[in-house]
Coordinates of C-alpha atoms in Angstrom, one line a residue:
X1 CA 0.0 0.0 0.0
X2 CA 1.2 3.5 -0.8
X3 CA 1.8 5.4 2.5
X4 CA 0.1 8.5 1.1
X5 CA -3.1 6.5 0.4
X6 CA -3.1 5.4 4.0
X7 CA -3.5 8.9 5.3
X8 CA -6.8 9.6 7.2
X9 CA -9.5 10.6 4.8
X10 CA -10.1 13.9 6.7
X11 CA -6.5 15.0 5.7
X12 CA -6.5 14.7 1.9
X13 CA -3.7 17.1 1.5
X14 CA -0.7 18.3 3.5
X15 CA 0.2 21.1 1.1
X16 CA 0.4 24.5 2.7
X17 CA -0.5 26.1 -0.7
X18 CA -4.0 24.7 -0.3
X19 CA -4.7 27.1 2.5
X20 CA -5.2 30.9 2.3
X21 CA -3.4 31.3 5.6
X22 CA -0.1 30.7 3.8
X23 CA -0.6 33.0 0.8
X24 CA 2.3 35.3 1.6
X25 CA 5.8 34.4 0.5
X26 CA 7.1 34.7 4.1
X27 CA 5.1 34.5 7.4
X28 CA 6.4 37.0 10.0
X29 CA 4.7 36.1 13.2
X30 CA 4.5 38.4 16.3
X31 CA 4.9 36.0 19.3
X32 CA 2.1 36.7 21.7
X33 CA 1.7 40.0 19.9
X34 CA 5.4 40.9 20.4
X35 CA 7.2 42.6 23.2
X36 CA 6.3 46.3 23.6
X37 CA 7.3 48.6 26.5
X38 CA 4.6 48.9 29.0
X39 CA 2.3 46.4 27.2
X40 CA 1.5 42.9 28.4
X41 CA 1.9 39.8 26.2
X42 CA -1.2 38.4 24.6
X43 CA -3.2 41.6 25.2
X44 CA -5.3 43.5 22.7
X45 CA -2.8 46.3 22.9
X46 CA 0.1 44.0 22.0
X47 CA -1.7 42.6 19.0
X48 CA -2.8 46.1 17.9
X49 CA 0.8 47.4 18.1
X50 CA 2.1 44.5 16.0
X51 CA -0.6 45.2 13.4
X52 CA 0.2 48.9 13.5
X53 CA 3.8 48.0 12.6
X54 CA 2.5 46.2 9.5
X55 CA 2.3 42.6 10.8
X56 CA -0.4 40.4 9.3
X57 CA 0.3 37.3 11.4
X58 CA 0.2 37.1 15.2
X59 CA 0.8 34.1 17.4
X60 CA -1.2 33.3 20.5
X61 CA -2.1 30.5 22.8
X62 CA -5.6 29.4 24.0
X63 CA -7.2 27.9 27.1
X64 CA -10.9 27.4 27.9
X65 CA -12.4 28.8 31.1
X66 CA -14.5 26.7 33.5
X67 CA -17.5 27.8 31.5
X68 CA -16.1 27.1 28.1
X69 CA -15.0 30.6 27.0
X70 CA -11.8 30.5 25.0
X71 CA -9.1 32.9 26.2
X72 CA -5.9 34.1 24.5
X73 CA -3.3 33.2 27.2
X74 CA -0.1 31.2 27.4
X75 CA 0.3 29.9 30.9
X76 CA -1.9 27.4 32.7
X77 CA -1.8 29.6 35.8
X78 CA -2.3 33.4 36.2
X79 CA 0.5 34.3 38.5
X80 CA 3.4 35.0 36.1
X81 CA 1.9 37.8 34.0
X82 CA -1.3 38.9 35.8
X83 CA -2.5 40.1 39.2
X84 CA -4.7 37.0 39.4
X85 CA -4.1 33.6 41.0
X86 CA -4.8 30.0 40.3
X87 CA -5.4 28.0 37.2
X88 CA -7.1 29.7 34.3
X89 CA -9.3 26.7 33.7
X90 CA -10.7 26.9 37.2
X91 CA -12.1 30.4 36.6
X92 CA -15.1 31.5 34.7
X93 CA -14.9 34.2 32.0
X94 CA -16.6 36.6 34.5
X95 CA -13.9 35.9 37.0
X96 CA -11.2 36.6 34.5
X97 CA -12.8 39.8 33.4
X98 CA -11.4 41.3 36.6
X99 CA -7.9 40.1 36.1
X100 CA -5.2 42.3 34.5
X101 CA -2.1 41.4 32.5
X102 CA 0.7 43.5 34.0
X103 CA -1.9 45.2 36.2
X104 CA -3.3 47.1 33.2
X105 CA -4.7 44.9 30.3
X106 CA -7.6 42.5 30.5
X107 CA -7.1 39.0 29.1
X108 CA -8.8 38.9 25.7
X109 CA -11.1 36.2 24.6
X110 CA -10.4 34.7 21.2
X111 CA -13.8 36.0 20.0
X112 CA -12.5 39.5 20.9
X113 CA -9.5 38.9 18.7
X114 CA -11.5 37.8 15.8
X115 CA -13.9 40.8 16.1
X116 CA -11.3 43.5 16.9
X117 CA -8.8 42.4 14.2
X118 CA -10.8 41.2 11.2
X119 CA -7.8 41.3 8.8
X120 CA -5.3 39.6 11.1
X121 CA -4.2 36.0 10.8
X122 CA -3.7 34.0 14.0
X123 CA -1.3 31.1 14.7
X124 CA -3.1 29.4 17.6
X125 CA -1.5 27.0 20.0
X126 CA -4.0 24.7 21.6
X127 CA -2.7 24.4 25.2
X128 CA -5.4 22.0 26.5
X129 CA -8.0 19.6 25.3
X130 CA -10.7 21.8 26.7
X131 CA -10.0 24.4 24.1
X132 CA -10.6 22.1 21.1
X133 CA -14.4 22.3 20.8
X134 CA -14.7 26.0 21.7
X135 CA -12.1 26.9 19.0
X136 CA -14.0 24.8 16.4
X137 CA -17.2 26.6 17.3
X138 CA -15.6 30.0 17.1
X139 CA -14.1 29.3 13.7
X140 CA -17.6 28.3 12.4
X141 CA -19.3 31.3 14.1
X142 CA -16.8 33.8 12.6
X143 CA -16.1 31.9 9.4
X144 CA -12.5 32.3 10.3
X145 CA -11.2 29.1 8.8
X146 CA -8.8 30.8 6.4
X147 CA -7.5 33.1 9.1
X148 CA -5.9 30.6 11.4
X149 CA -3.3 27.9 11.6
X150 CA -3.8 25.6 14.7
X151 CA -0.8 24.0 16.4
X152 CA -0.1 22.0 19.5
X153 CA 2.6 19.9 21.1
X154 CA 0.0 17.2 21.5
X155 CA -0.8 14.9 18.6
X156 CA -3.9 13.8 20.4
X157 CA -5.2 17.4 20.6
X158 CA -4.4 18.0 16.9
X159 CA -6.1 14.8 15.9
X160 CA -9.3 15.8 17.8
X161 CA -9.3 19.2 16.3
X162 CA -8.8 17.9 12.8
X163 CA -11.7 15.4 13.3
X164 CA -14.0 18.4 14.1
X165 CA -12.8 20.6 11.3
X166 CA -11.4 18.3 8.6
X167 CA -9.5 19.9 5.8
X168 CA -10.9 23.4 6.5
X169 CA -8.1 24.6 8.7
X170 CA -4.4 24.7 8.3
X171 CA -2.5 22.9 11.1
X172 CA 1.0 22.7 12.5
X173 CA 2.8 19.4 13.0
X174 CA 3.1 17.7 16.3
X175 CA 6.6 16.6 17.4
X176 CA 6.0 13.1 16.2
X177 CA 5.2 14.3 12.7
X178 CA 8.2 16.6 12.8
X179 CA 10.4 13.5 13.4
X180 CA 8.7 11.6 10.6
X181 CA 9.5 14.5 8.3
X182 CA 13.1 14.7 9.5
X183 CA 13.4 11.0 8.6
X184 CA 11.7 11.4 5.3
X185 CA 14.7 9.8 3.5
X186 CA 13.5 6.5 5.1
X187 CA 10.1 7.0 3.5
X188 CA 8.3 8.2 6.6
X189 CA 7.0 11.6 5.3
X190 CA 3.7 10.2 4.1
X191 CA 2.7 9.4 7.7
X192 CA 3.4 12.9 8.9
X193 CA 0.4 15.1 9.5
X194 CA 0.1 18.9 9.3
X195 CA 0.9 21.7 6.9
X196 CA 3.7 23.6 8.7
X197 CA 6.6 22.4 10.8
X198 CA 6.7 25.0 13.5
X199 CA 9.9 24.2 15.4
X200 CA 12.8 25.6 17.4
X201 CA 16.1 26.0 15.5
X202 CA 17.8 23.7 18.0
X203 CA 17.0 21.4 20.9
X204 CA 18.9 19.6 23.6
X205 CA 20.2 22.9 25.1
X206 CA 21.1 24.1 21.7
X207 CA 23.4 21.2 20.9
X208 CA 21.1 19.4 18.3
X209 CA 20.0 21.4 15.2
X210 CA 16.5 20.8 14.1
X211 CA 16.4 23.3 11.2
X212 CA 18.9 22.3 8.6
X213 CA 18.9 22.7 4.9
X214 CA 18.0 19.1 4.5
X215 CA 15.0 19.5 6.9
X216 CA 13.8 22.5 5.0
X217 CA 14.1 20.8 1.7
X218 CA 12.2 17.8 3.0
X219 CA 9.4 20.0 4.1
X220 CA 9.3 21.8 0.8
X221 CA 9.3 18.5 -1.2
X222 CA 6.1 17.6 0.6
X223 CA 4.5 21.1 0.2
X224 CA 4.9 22.2 3.8
X225 CA 6.2 25.4 5.3
X226 CA 8.9 25.7 8.0
X227 CA 8.4 28.3 10.8
X228 CA 11.0 28.7 13.5
X229 CA 10.4 30.0 17.0
X230 CA 11.3 32.1 19.0
X231 CA 14.0 34.1 17.2
X232 CA 15.0 37.5 18.5
X233 CA 18.5 37.9 17.0
X234 CA 19.1 39.4 13.6
X235 CA 22.1 37.3 12.7
X236 CA 20.1 34.1 13.5
X237 CA 17.1 35.4 11.5
X238 CA 19.4 35.9 8.5
X239 CA 21.0 32.4 8.9
X240 CA 17.6 30.8 9.0
X241 CA 16.4 32.7 6.0
X242 CA 19.5 31.6 4.1
X243 CA 18.5 28.0 4.9
X244 CA 15.1 28.7 3.2
X245 CA 12.7 28.8 6.1
X246 CA 9.2 30.2 5.3
X247 CA 8.5 32.0 8.6
X248 CA 9.9 33.3 11.9
X249 CA 8.2 33.8 15.2
X250 CA 9.7 36.6 17.2
X251 CA 9.2 38.7 20.3
X252 CA 11.3 41.5 18.8
X253 CA 9.0 42.5 16.1
X254 CA 11.0 45.6 15.2
X255 CA 14.2 43.6 14.5
X256 CA 12.3 40.9 12.5
X257 CA 10.6 43.6 10.4
X258 CA 14.0 45.3 9.7
X259 CA 15.6 42.0 8.7
X260 CA 12.7 41.1 6.3
X261 CA 12.7 44.6 4.8
X262 CA 16.4 44.4 4.1
X263 CA 15.9 40.9 2.5
X264 CA 12.9 42.0 0.4
X265 CA 10.6 39.6 2.3
X266 CA 8.4 42.1 4.2
X267 CA 4.9 42.2 2.7
X268 CA 3.2 44.4 5.2
X269 CA 3.2 48.2 5.4
X270 CA 6.7 49.6 5.6

């Protein structure tokens, strides 16, 4: 049996070009909206500032509240970046409406992101299983299928999300699929799922490279994109672009924009 024919029926294609999300030459992604003085991560102000700089793509993370409302927030607990306490999943949306990021900004719901930034595209990391069904419902409600790429470190979460949405939404590759892609010379690429390998440049305390020219070429042969996170150094950005990557996730949205402008890859407003 051909391995490609053994793919689940709901994933008829892995080619990124089948999805409007990837219709730019290079995807510059503002990590949690980017870092801006006096503005908290994953806040409406952070996303707005990135879009004002000309970014089209922003990255965020999602958790569902105790009453099923999807919030744009990275951590499982509130303490690191807010004046709240406890696990985000133990609170209702009404509870979280009183919490402030950095003491100033409310935690936005994903619905607020879709409504406030209708032209933005969101790379969304599913941080827990509880967010799967609420995200699928929001994509249907806002007809936002073309505006998102959904990623997760969990292959089970991605499988459940794909079962709900089928081929309608671009997805990232879970670690297992990244390994299959990296071993594509052994004929394993047909079993890998997802449209974009969203990976760190290196793992194992920086000793083991993930993003190599061979890895990028393997992704491109199968029609996938390669996005690298989280890169804040201009020299490293240039090195990765030289390897042929298709996107970079960065906190330092000014540096990334400057590098892409110099390389002729910036497609937003100058």
